[in-house]
Amino acid sequence: MLAPAGILSAADGPLTLAKDIRPVLEEYCFDCHNPDKKKGDVNLEEVAASPKMEQHRAVWDKVAEVLENGDMPPEKKPQPTEGERHLLLSFLDGQLSKLDCTTNRNPGRVTLRRLNRSEYRCTVRDLLHVDYWPEDFPNDEVGYGFDNIADVLSLSPLLMEKFMAAAGEIATKAIVADGKAKLPRFKGSSFGPQLEPAIHALEDDTLAFMREGEASREIDFPKDGDYILKVRAYGDQAGTEPPKLAVRLDGKELKVLSVPVTEEQSATYEVPAHVEHGAHRVAFAYLNNYVDATNSNPKLRGDRNVYLRYLEVAGPPGLDPQLPESHRSLIVKMPKPGEEHAVARELLAPFLKRAYRRPVSNGEVERVAQFVDLAMRQKGSFLEGMQVAVQAVLCSPEFLFRWELDATVPKSGEIRTLNDFQVASRLSYFLWNSMPDEELFGLAERGELLKEGNLEKQTRRMLKDWKAREFVNSFADQWLQLRNIWVVSPDPGTFPKWNEGLKSLMQEEAERFFEAVMKEDRSIYDLVDGKFTFLNEQLAQYYGIDGVKGVDFRKVALSPESPRGGVLTLGGVLLATSTPTRTSPVIRGKWVLEQILGTPPPPPPANVPPLPEQDKVNQSGSLRQRLEAHRAREECAACHKRMDPLGFALENFDATGAWRDKDGKFPIDASGKLPSGKQFSGPSELKQILKSGKNFKVALAEKLMTYALGRGVESYDRCAIDSIVTSLSDKGDKFSALVLGIVSSDPFLKCRAPDGIAQN
């Protein structure tokens, strides 16, 4: 390939920092980045004089970033030619790659990592078949945009108290101490909360539906037959009709319950259902939320809500109630007198291996079995002793933390490959938010997970499993920042068509869209511009899309001319990046830079006043005009010229995600120009630009790598990221190819012992 004008060819010899690069930097950069001025606290003159680039790695990374984005030199300064810019980028890319892709690549190291709330819930579910919602646990801290980052997952005294209390409650649920089967009863809280804060559990474990939405759980039905689902519920009465609660089985509506009773009168409603043997998903959906605090008629005034106390499952005639699956899977035999300790060891050995997610020693089994002995010495039963043993396991650091320590004492900085159990754990918590299943455990135990393509086979299997919905709920919600929709409350005066029930629908749309890209193994570029989405009738009408009927979500093809499609134009994303009274091109532009392009702007300078809210200011000029005045400040201009054009491309979508043609009385101008010189108008043209480069691929790979490893991506991960991104094009940019690239990379499969500290 011919080099652009002004670039040295291979015949001229290898490029050098002193001979080829420093003169270009001197012409365009040293005027601001010298020992006297040091703009941005960077003395590039000194850095360029050092032949050892690794000593100034962070500075060179930043130079490459601002050059590639067109952020530097500033607009009013002389600009390098295309050839000179390409020369600098080619040299830096080559030199920085050499630093990262040496023979002894550094795979990094992850701090001992505590299970976060989601991982704890899923692990308890898969270990003991108990649904436990740790709603009152302290919120997990967030680092690098995710709540599974090892360095910020601390263990406070309050959280330890919560873990201990939860362990006792879970052990009591898991093992029926009197050994007598009971009619299955599921508390309302076991069906959620999935749509916080629209649906949440009260202190008495009642599930409160404060807005329209659905909560569900999986229930095991022991045989084919006609069952009766006994629903205990009540409601807050308001408006002209009582609250309506739909009961659904595997997505099919069984019955819509009218609930005209209050808390003092709460009633039981019976719903017949013919169910086949096996696990089925039972769901409850609130259908008719109503809020009117100002109606002149007191009978129509108020806030209508519905509450689920519990569900009882009555089986077919002749079916005896069964002990819960948690009990049956753990207590596979009962001891004869004098055999309690031996049987406890026999039952606990496989349980500990699954709970600790690794092989366990005889000594570890013995220590836990002694809790059974202790309980029995205090006049407790064998089953009560097993409850105490399970409680002890759930409080153990071996359960609460993910350990990746070596059995040997490595040398300082030594690199080792993780063992099969550690890789199985990394893989399952990456894709399922939970512990490995029996198939993964079996491969790890036989030492076969990393052999004969098994890692790829397991990854593909896991992406298609229902548990991968946890990956969607956790990774996608945080990557897209969908959780922010619950803290944004659009002003009803400014947006009269808005209602709070749309939040849960927008979240469902986004999650189903991401899940489709994952499970259908589509191109990752469909995340930017996929011409389909998932809607029900209410959300489709709000978007102005015809032909969608009913409350159930379904896949909807978007016309080629539609401005919607991809994550940028999802209602939830548009809502989460707005203020209560107006859109925010700044927030939306910053979101695109951070989440889609992976090039976040620096924090704003201090003492810069925020842009006024919508109240009356739209009479003095459009939002675009007001922002242009705002970024006229010199300290604001550099970042705003990157952020604002990206945000303006989405201005036709108002703060609630609805389409509009005017901002108040002013026509929308959705055009923009990027620092690179590329121009666009509207979301469709912007998405084409975002798809044209490799920035999105790199950004998504880094986000996934961060989430998978539980640590931030560092400079020494550059080679692994570049290798993953380079290989994607040959594999159709498939979503599975990106995930497989991560799970087969050195950072995922290896770790490095810390310098100067032996790893115990």
PDB file of C-alpha atoms in Angstrom, residues 197-419:
ATOM      1  CA  PRO A 197     -38.296   1.070  42.071  1.00  0.00           C
ATOM      2  CA  ALA A 198     -41.570   0.430  40.221  1.00  0.00           C
ATOM      3  CA  ILE A 199     -41.774  -2.989  41.898  1.00  0.00           C
ATOM      4  CA  HIS A 200     -40.225  -3.602  45.285  1.00  0.00           C
ATOM      5  CA  ALA A 201     -40.488  -5.827  48.339  1.00  0.00           C
ATOM      6  CA  LEU A 202     -41.955  -4.522  51.588  1.00  0.00           C
ATOM      7  CA  GLU A 203     -40.617  -5.478  55.010  1.00  0.00           C
ATOM      8  CA  ASP A 204     -43.178  -8.290  55.348  1.00  0.00           C
ATOM      9  CA  ASP A 205     -42.019  -9.787  51.993  1.00  0.00           C
ATOM     10  CA  THR A 206     -45.103  -8.529  50.165  1.00  0.00           C
ATOM     11  CA  LEU A 207     -44.329  -7.446  46.599  1.00  0.00           C
ATOM     12  CA  ALA A 208     -45.599  -3.925  45.867  1.00  0.00           C
ATOM     13  CA  PHE A 209     -46.446  -2.974  42.261  1.00  0.00           C
ATOM     14  CA  MET A 210     -46.341   0.838  42.234  1.00  0.00           C
ATOM     15  CA  ARG A 211     -46.425   1.111  38.428  1.00  0.00           C
ATOM     16  CA  GLU A 212     -47.238  -1.210  35.534  1.00  0.00           C
ATOM     17  CA  GLY A 213     -44.697  -3.984  35.264  1.00  0.00           C
ATOM     18  CA  GLU A 214     -44.082  -7.694  35.621  1.00  0.00           C
ATOM     19  CA  ALA A 215     -42.236  -9.835  38.165  1.00  0.00           C
ATOM     20  CA  SER A 216     -41.648 -13.563  37.783  1.00  0.00           C
ATOM     21  CA  ARG A 217     -39.855 -16.622  39.095  1.00  0.00           C
ATOM     22  CA  GLU A 218     -39.297 -20.227  38.083  1.00  0.00           C
ATOM     23  CA  ILE A 219     -41.302 -22.925  39.908  1.00  0.00           C
ATOM     24  CA  ASP A 220     -40.765 -26.680  39.676  1.00  0.00           C
ATOM     25  CA  PHE A 221     -43.971 -28.691  39.124  1.00  0.00           C
ATOM     26  CA  PRO A 222     -43.426 -32.356  40.151  1.00  0.00           C
ATOM     27  CA  LYS A 223     -45.843 -33.988  37.685  1.00  0.00           C
ATOM     28  CA  ASP A 224     -48.296 -33.325  34.870  1.00  0.00           C
ATOM     29  CA  GLY A 225     -51.728 -32.301  36.070  1.00  0.00           C
ATOM     30  CA  ASP A 226     -54.295 -29.669  36.983  1.00  0.00           C
ATOM     31  CA  TYR A 227     -52.980 -27.274  39.600  1.00  0.00           C
ATOM     32  CA  ILE A 228     -54.584 -24.426  41.539  1.00  0.00           C
ATOM     33  CA  LEU A 229     -52.504 -21.265  41.967  1.00  0.00           C
ATOM     34  CA  LYS A 230     -53.757 -19.553  45.129  1.00  0.00           C
ATOM     35  CA  VAL A 231     -52.871 -15.857  45.003  1.00  0.00           C
ATOM     36  CA  ARG A 232     -53.102 -13.697  48.122  1.00  0.00           C
ATOM     37  CA  ALA A 233     -53.339 -10.021  47.140  1.00  0.00           C
ATOM     38  CA  TYR A 234     -54.789  -6.601  47.949  1.00  0.00           C
ATOM     39  CA  GLY A 235     -54.701  -3.112  46.473  1.00  0.00           C
ATOM     40  CA  ASP A 236     -54.793   0.634  46.959  1.00  0.00           C
ATOM     41  CA  GLN A 237     -58.109   1.642  45.451  1.00  0.00           C
ATOM     42  CA  ALA A 238     -58.380   4.729  43.212  1.00  0.00           C
ATOM     43  CA  GLY A 239     -60.130   5.716  40.001  1.00  0.00           C
ATOM     44  CA  THR A 240     -63.106   3.982  38.421  1.00  0.00           C
ATOM     45  CA  GLU A 241     -61.874   0.374  38.563  1.00  0.00           C
ATOM     46  CA  PRO A 242     -59.957  -1.879  40.971  1.00  0.00           C
ATOM     47  CA  PRO A 243     -56.320  -2.842  40.418  1.00  0.00           C
ATOM     48  CA  LYS A 244     -55.858  -5.604  37.846  1.00  0.00           C
ATOM     49  CA  LEU A 245     -53.183  -8.266  38.274  1.00  0.00           C
ATOM     50  CA  ALA A 246     -52.492 -10.689  35.417  1.00  0.00           C
ATOM     51  CA  VAL A 247     -51.289 -14.213  36.247  1.00  0.00           C
ATOM     52  CA  ARG A 248     -49.099 -15.704  33.511  1.00  0.00           C
ATOM     53  CA  LEU A 249     -47.498 -19.093  32.930  1.00  0.00           C
ATOM     54  CA  ASP A 250     -44.517 -19.192  30.551  1.00  0.00           C
ATOM     55  CA  GLY A 251     -45.674 -15.889  29.064  1.00  0.00           C
ATOM     56  CA  LYS A 252     -49.286 -17.036  28.479  1.00  0.00           C
ATOM     57  CA  GLU A 253     -51.990 -15.217  30.385  1.00  0.00           C
ATOM     58  CA  LEU A 254     -53.995 -17.554  32.626  1.00  0.00           C
ATOM     59  CA  LYS A 255     -56.309 -15.020  34.232  1.00  0.00           C
ATOM     60  CA  VAL A 256     -56.626 -11.313  34.999  1.00  0.00           C
ATOM     61  CA  LEU A 257     -57.553 -10.797  38.641  1.00  0.00           C
ATOM     62  CA  SER A 258     -59.572  -7.783  39.747  1.00  0.00           C
ATOM     63  CA  VAL A 259     -58.434  -6.914  43.265  1.00  0.00           C
ATOM     64  CA  PRO A 260     -61.038  -4.621  44.882  1.00  0.00           C
ATOM     65  CA  VAL A 261     -59.916  -5.265  48.491  1.00  0.00           C
ATOM     66  CA  THR A 262     -57.631  -3.232  50.737  1.00  0.00           C
ATOM     67  CA  GLU A 263     -54.807  -4.460  52.975  1.00  0.00           C
ATOM     68  CA  GLU A 264     -57.168  -5.117  55.886  1.00  0.00           C
ATOM     69  CA  GLN A 265     -59.370  -7.291  53.640  1.00  0.00           C
ATOM     70  CA  SER A 266     -56.644  -8.989  51.532  1.00  0.00           C
ATOM     71  CA  ALA A 267     -58.185 -11.947  49.726  1.00  0.00           C
ATOM     72  CA  THR A 268     -57.096 -15.221  48.141  1.00  0.00           C
ATOM     73  CA  TYR A 269     -57.838 -15.744  44.440  1.00  0.00           C
ATOM     74  CA  GLU A 270     -57.709 -19.157  42.772  1.00  0.00           C
ATOM     75  CA  VAL A 271     -56.321 -19.600  39.274  1.00  0.00           C
ATOM     76  CA  PRO A 272     -56.597 -23.080  37.680  1.00  0.00           C
ATOM     77  CA  ALA A 273     -53.782 -24.176  35.387  1.00  0.00           C
ATOM     78  CA  HIS A 274     -52.900 -27.388  33.599  1.00  0.00           C
ATOM     79  CA  VAL A 275     -49.130 -27.723  33.888  1.00  0.00           C
ATOM     80  CA  GLU A 276     -46.699 -30.306  32.573  1.00  0.00           C
ATOM     81  CA  HIS A 277     -43.943 -31.724  34.733  1.00  0.00           C
ATOM     82  CA  GLY A 278     -40.830 -29.563  35.059  1.00  0.00           C
ATOM     83  CA  ALA A 279     -39.757 -25.978  35.627  1.00  0.00           C
ATOM     84  CA  HIS A 280     -42.112 -23.223  34.461  1.00  0.00           C
ATOM     85  CA  ARG A 281     -42.041 -19.456  34.861  1.00  0.00           C
ATOM     86  CA  VAL A 282     -44.940 -17.961  36.784  1.00  0.00           C
ATOM     87  CA  ALA A 283     -45.369 -14.206  36.439  1.00  0.00           C
ATOM     88  CA  PHE A 284     -47.555 -11.460  37.858  1.00  0.00           C
ATOM     89  CA  ALA A 285     -48.141  -8.257  35.888  1.00  0.00           C
ATOM     90  CA  TYR A 286     -49.830  -5.071  37.083  1.00  0.00           C
ATOM     91  CA  LEU A 287     -51.930  -3.765  34.187  1.00  0.00           C
ATOM     92  CA  ASN A 288     -53.776  -0.564  35.101  1.00  0.00           C
ATOM     93  CA  ASN A 289     -51.771   1.907  37.144  1.00  0.00           C
ATOM     94  CA  TYR A 290     -53.617   5.129  37.973  1.00  0.00           C
ATOM     95  CA  VAL A 291     -52.491   8.350  39.679  1.00  0.00           C
ATOM     96  CA  ASP A 292     -54.610  11.474  40.092  1.00  0.00           C
ATOM     97  CA  ALA A 293     -53.903  13.619  43.132  1.00  0.00           C
ATOM     98  CA  THR A 294     -55.988  16.632  42.081  1.00  0.00           C
ATOM     99  CA  ASN A 295     -59.323  15.245  40.837  1.00  0.00           C
ATOM    100  CA  SER A 296     -62.277  17.232  42.183  1.00  0.00           C
ATOM    101  CA  ASN A 297     -64.145  13.969  42.772  1.00  0.00           C
ATOM    102  CA  PRO A 298     -62.641  12.412  45.945  1.00  0.00           C
ATOM    103  CA  LYS A 299     -63.646   8.921  44.745  1.00  0.00           C
ATOM    104  CA  LEU A 300     -61.405   9.337  41.696  1.00  0.00           C
ATOM    105  CA  ARG A 301     -58.522  10.884  43.597  1.00  0.00           C
ATOM    106  CA  GLY A 302     -55.531   8.814  44.700  1.00  0.00           C
ATOM    107  CA  ASP A 303     -52.812   6.366  43.625  1.00  0.00           C
ATOM    108  CA  ARG A 304     -53.873   2.875  42.535  1.00  0.00           C
ATOM    109  CA  ASN A 305     -51.393   0.079  43.343  1.00  0.00           C
ATOM    110  CA  VAL A 306     -51.541  -3.675  43.823  1.00  0.00           C
ATOM    111  CA  TYR A 307     -49.714  -5.932  46.314  1.00  0.00           C
ATOM    112  CA  LEU A 308     -48.849  -9.664  46.138  1.00  0.00           C
ATOM    113  CA  ARG A 309     -48.545 -11.326  49.560  1.00  0.00           C
ATOM    114  CA  TYR A 310     -47.803 -14.873  48.433  1.00  0.00           C
ATOM    115  CA  LEU A 311     -48.590 -17.687  46.003  1.00  0.00           C
ATOM    116  CA  GLU A 312     -49.545 -21.201  47.128  1.00  0.00           C
ATOM    117  CA  VAL A 313     -49.437 -24.092  44.655  1.00  0.00           C
ATOM    118  CA  ALA A 314     -52.030 -26.811  45.195  1.00  0.00           C
ATOM    119  CA  GLY A 315     -51.239 -29.924  43.184  1.00  0.00           C
ATOM    120  CA  PRO A 316     -53.456 -32.407  41.337  1.00  0.00           C
ATOM    121  CA  PRO A 317     -55.650 -34.761  43.423  1.00  0.00           C
ATOM    122  CA  GLY A 318     -53.596 -37.487  45.085  1.00  0.00           C
ATOM    123  CA  LEU A 319     -50.300 -35.574  44.864  1.00  0.00           C
ATOM    124  CA  ASP A 320     -48.659 -35.309  48.255  1.00  0.00           C
ATOM    125  CA  PRO A 321     -46.820 -32.068  48.944  1.00  0.00           C
ATOM    126  CA  GLN A 322     -43.102 -32.504  48.338  1.00  0.00           C
ATOM    127  CA  LEU A 323     -40.119 -31.381  50.273  1.00  0.00           C
ATOM    128  CA  PRO A 324     -38.517 -28.441  48.461  1.00  0.00           C
ATOM    129  CA  GLU A 325     -35.884 -29.204  45.842  1.00  0.00           C
ATOM    130  CA  SER A 326     -33.288 -27.543  48.040  1.00  0.00           C
ATOM    131  CA  HIS A 327     -33.901 -30.137  50.744  1.00  0.00           C
ATOM    132  CA  ARG A 328     -34.119 -33.087  48.356  1.00  0.00           C
ATOM    133  CA  SER A 329     -30.875 -32.175  46.553  1.00  0.00           C
ATOM    134  CA  LEU A 330     -28.837 -31.776  49.746  1.00  0.00           C
ATOM    135  CA  ILE A 331     -30.354 -34.344  52.145  1.00  0.00           C
ATOM    136  CA  VAL A 332     -30.153 -37.394  49.898  1.00  0.00           C
ATOM    137  CA  LYS A 333     -30.124 -39.770  52.890  1.00  0.00           C
ATOM    138  CA  MET A 334     -30.840 -39.709  56.602  1.00  0.00           C
ATOM    139  CA  PRO A 335     -28.462 -41.291  59.134  1.00  0.00           C
ATOM    140  CA  LYS A 336     -29.122 -44.172  61.472  1.00  0.00           C
ATOM    141  CA  PRO A 337     -28.349 -43.527  65.161  1.00  0.00           C
ATOM    142  CA  GLY A 338     -24.596 -43.218  65.637  1.00  0.00           C
ATOM    143  CA  GLU A 339     -23.930 -42.502  61.925  1.00  0.00           C
ATOM    144  CA  GLU A 340     -24.721 -38.774  61.996  1.00  0.00           C
ATOM    145  CA  HIS A 341     -21.133 -37.521  61.676  1.00  0.00           C
ATOM    146  CA  ALA A 342     -20.260 -39.899  58.835  1.00  0.00           C
ATOM    147  CA  VAL A 343     -23.442 -39.071  56.920  1.00  0.00           C
ATOM    148  CA  ALA A 344     -22.904 -35.335  57.484  1.00  0.00           C
ATOM    149  CA  ARG A 345     -19.443 -35.643  55.924  1.00  0.00           C
ATOM    150  CA  GLU A 346     -20.886 -37.638  53.033  1.00  0.00           C
ATOM    151  CA  LEU A 347     -23.551 -34.993  52.344  1.00  0.00           C
ATOM    152  CA  LEU A 348     -21.319 -31.967  52.887  1.00  0.00           C
ATOM    153  CA  ALA A 349     -18.335 -33.031  50.739  1.00  0.00           C
ATOM    154  CA  PRO A 350     -20.044 -32.474  47.333  1.00  0.00           C
ATOM    155  CA  PHE A 351     -21.880 -29.421  48.703  1.00  0.00           C
ATOM    156  CA  LEU A 352     -18.638 -27.742  49.795  1.00  0.00           C
ATOM    157  CA  LYS A 353     -16.988 -28.389  46.434  1.00  0.00           C
ATOM    158  CA  ARG A 354     -19.836 -26.580  44.697  1.00  0.00           C
ATOM    159  CA  ALA A 355     -20.056 -23.804  47.297  1.00  0.00           C
ATOM    160  CA  TYR A 356     -16.301 -23.108  47.220  1.00  0.00           C
ATOM    161  CA  ARG A 357     -16.173 -23.748  43.458  1.00  0.00           C
ATOM    162  CA  ARG A 358     -13.054 -25.915  43.729  1.00  0.00           C
ATOM    163  CA  PRO A 359     -11.897 -29.253  45.184  1.00  0.00           C
ATOM    164  CA  VAL A 360     -11.999 -29.365  48.981  1.00  0.00           C
ATOM    165  CA  SER A 361      -9.782 -31.193  51.462  1.00  0.00           C
ATOM    166  CA  ASN A 362     -10.868 -33.731  54.072  1.00  0.00           C
ATOM    167  CA  GLY A 363      -9.936 -31.209  56.731  1.00  0.00           C
ATOM    168  CA  GLU A 364     -12.319 -28.602  55.283  1.00  0.00           C
ATOM    169  CA  VAL A 365     -15.177 -31.122  55.196  1.00  0.00           C
ATOM    170  CA  GLU A 366     -14.405 -32.188  58.768  1.00  0.00           C
ATOM    171  CA  ARG A 367     -14.475 -28.627  60.089  1.00  0.00           C
ATOM    172  CA  VAL A 368     -17.931 -27.992  58.619  1.00  0.00           C
ATOM    173  CA  ALA A 369     -19.280 -31.401  59.726  1.00  0.00           C
ATOM    174  CA  GLN A 370     -18.376 -30.483  63.301  1.00  0.00           C
ATOM    175  CA  PHE A 371     -21.153 -27.884  63.225  1.00  0.00           C
ATOM    176  CA  VAL A 372     -23.618 -30.780  62.928  1.00  0.00           C
ATOM    177  CA  ASP A 373     -21.997 -32.428  65.961  1.00  0.00           C
ATOM    178  CA  LEU A 374     -22.215 -29.156  67.889  1.00  0.00           C
ATOM    179  CA  ALA A 375     -25.917 -28.697  67.147  1.00  0.00           C
ATOM    180  CA  MET A 376     -26.724 -32.260  68.165  1.00  0.00           C
ATOM    181  CA  ARG A 377     -24.774 -31.891  71.441  1.00  0.00           C
ATOM    182  CA  GLN A 378     -27.073 -28.944  72.153  1.00  0.00           C
ATOM    183  CA  LYS A 379     -30.163 -31.181  71.726  1.00  0.00           C
ATOM    184  CA  GLY A 380     -30.784 -30.221  68.120  1.00  0.00           C
ATOM    185  CA  SER A 381     -31.758 -32.682  65.396  1.00  0.00           C
ATOM    186  CA  PHE A 382     -29.536 -33.878  62.561  1.00  0.00           C
ATOM    187  CA  LEU A 383     -31.435 -31.665  60.113  1.00  0.00           C
ATOM    188  CA  GLU A 384     -31.040 -28.649  62.406  1.00  0.00           C
ATOM    189  CA  GLY A 385     -27.325 -29.437  62.514  1.00  0.00           C
ATOM    190  CA  MET A 386     -27.217 -29.489  58.720  1.00  0.00           C
ATOM    191  CA  GLN A 387     -28.904 -26.076  58.710  1.00  0.00           C
ATOM    192  CA  VAL A 388     -26.136 -24.751  60.961  1.00  0.00           C
ATOM    193  CA  ALA A 389     -23.480 -26.301  58.700  1.00  0.00           C
ATOM    194  CA  VAL A 390     -24.990 -24.706  55.598  1.00  0.00           C
ATOM    195  CA  GLN A 391     -25.187 -21.375  57.411  1.00  0.00           C
ATOM    196  CA  ALA A 392     -21.489 -21.633  58.291  1.00  0.00           C
ATOM    197  CA  VAL A 393     -20.579 -22.348  54.667  1.00  0.00           C
ATOM    198  CA  LEU A 394     -22.550 -19.345  53.427  1.00  0.00           C
ATOM    199  CA  CYS A 395     -20.657 -17.111  55.882  1.00  0.00           C
ATOM    200  CA  SER A 396     -17.260 -18.478  54.863  1.00  0.00           C
ATOM    201  CA  PRO A 397     -14.829 -16.284  52.880  1.00  0.00           C
ATOM    202  CA  GLU A 398     -14.396 -19.315  50.612  1.00  0.00           C
ATOM    203  CA  PHE A 399     -18.008 -18.838  49.517  1.00  0.00           C
ATOM    204  CA  LEU A 400     -18.320 -15.052  49.695  1.00  0.00           C
ATOM    205  CA  PHE A 401     -15.127 -14.379  47.753  1.00  0.00           C
ATOM    206  CA  ARG A 402     -13.758 -15.614  44.446  1.00  0.00           C
ATOM    207  CA  TRP A 403     -10.259 -16.926  45.066  1.00  0.00           C
ATOM    208  CA  GLU A 404      -7.589 -17.387  42.384  1.00  0.00           C
ATOM    209  CA  LEU A 405      -4.576 -18.160  44.554  1.00  0.00           C
ATOM    210  CA  ASP A 406      -1.882 -20.615  43.549  1.00  0.00           C
ATOM    211  CA  ALA A 407      -1.155 -23.741  45.579  1.00  0.00           C
ATOM    212  CA  THR A 408       2.572 -23.026  45.236  1.00  0.00           C
ATOM    213  CA  VAL A 409       4.544 -19.921  46.174  1.00  0.00           C
ATOM    214  CA  PRO A 410       5.421 -18.217  42.870  1.00  0.00           C
ATOM    215  CA  LYS A 411       8.315 -15.912  42.196  1.00  0.00           C
ATOM    216  CA  SER A 412       7.782 -12.181  42.106  1.00  0.00           C
ATOM    217  CA  GLY A 413       6.077 -11.240  38.821  1.00  0.00           C
ATOM    218  CA  GLU A 414       5.731 -14.874  37.727  1.00  0.00           C
ATOM    219  CA  ILE A 415       2.976 -15.584  35.192  1.00  0.00           C
ATOM    220  CA  ARG A 416       0.859 -18.716  35.483  1.00  0.00           C
ATOM    221  CA  THR A 417      -2.165 -20.174  33.719  1.00  0.00           C
ATOM    222  CA  LEU A 418      -5.257 -20.420  35.893  1.00  0.00           C
ATOM    223  CA  ASN A 419      -6.421 -23.936  36.681  1.00  0.00           C
TER     224      ASN A 419
END
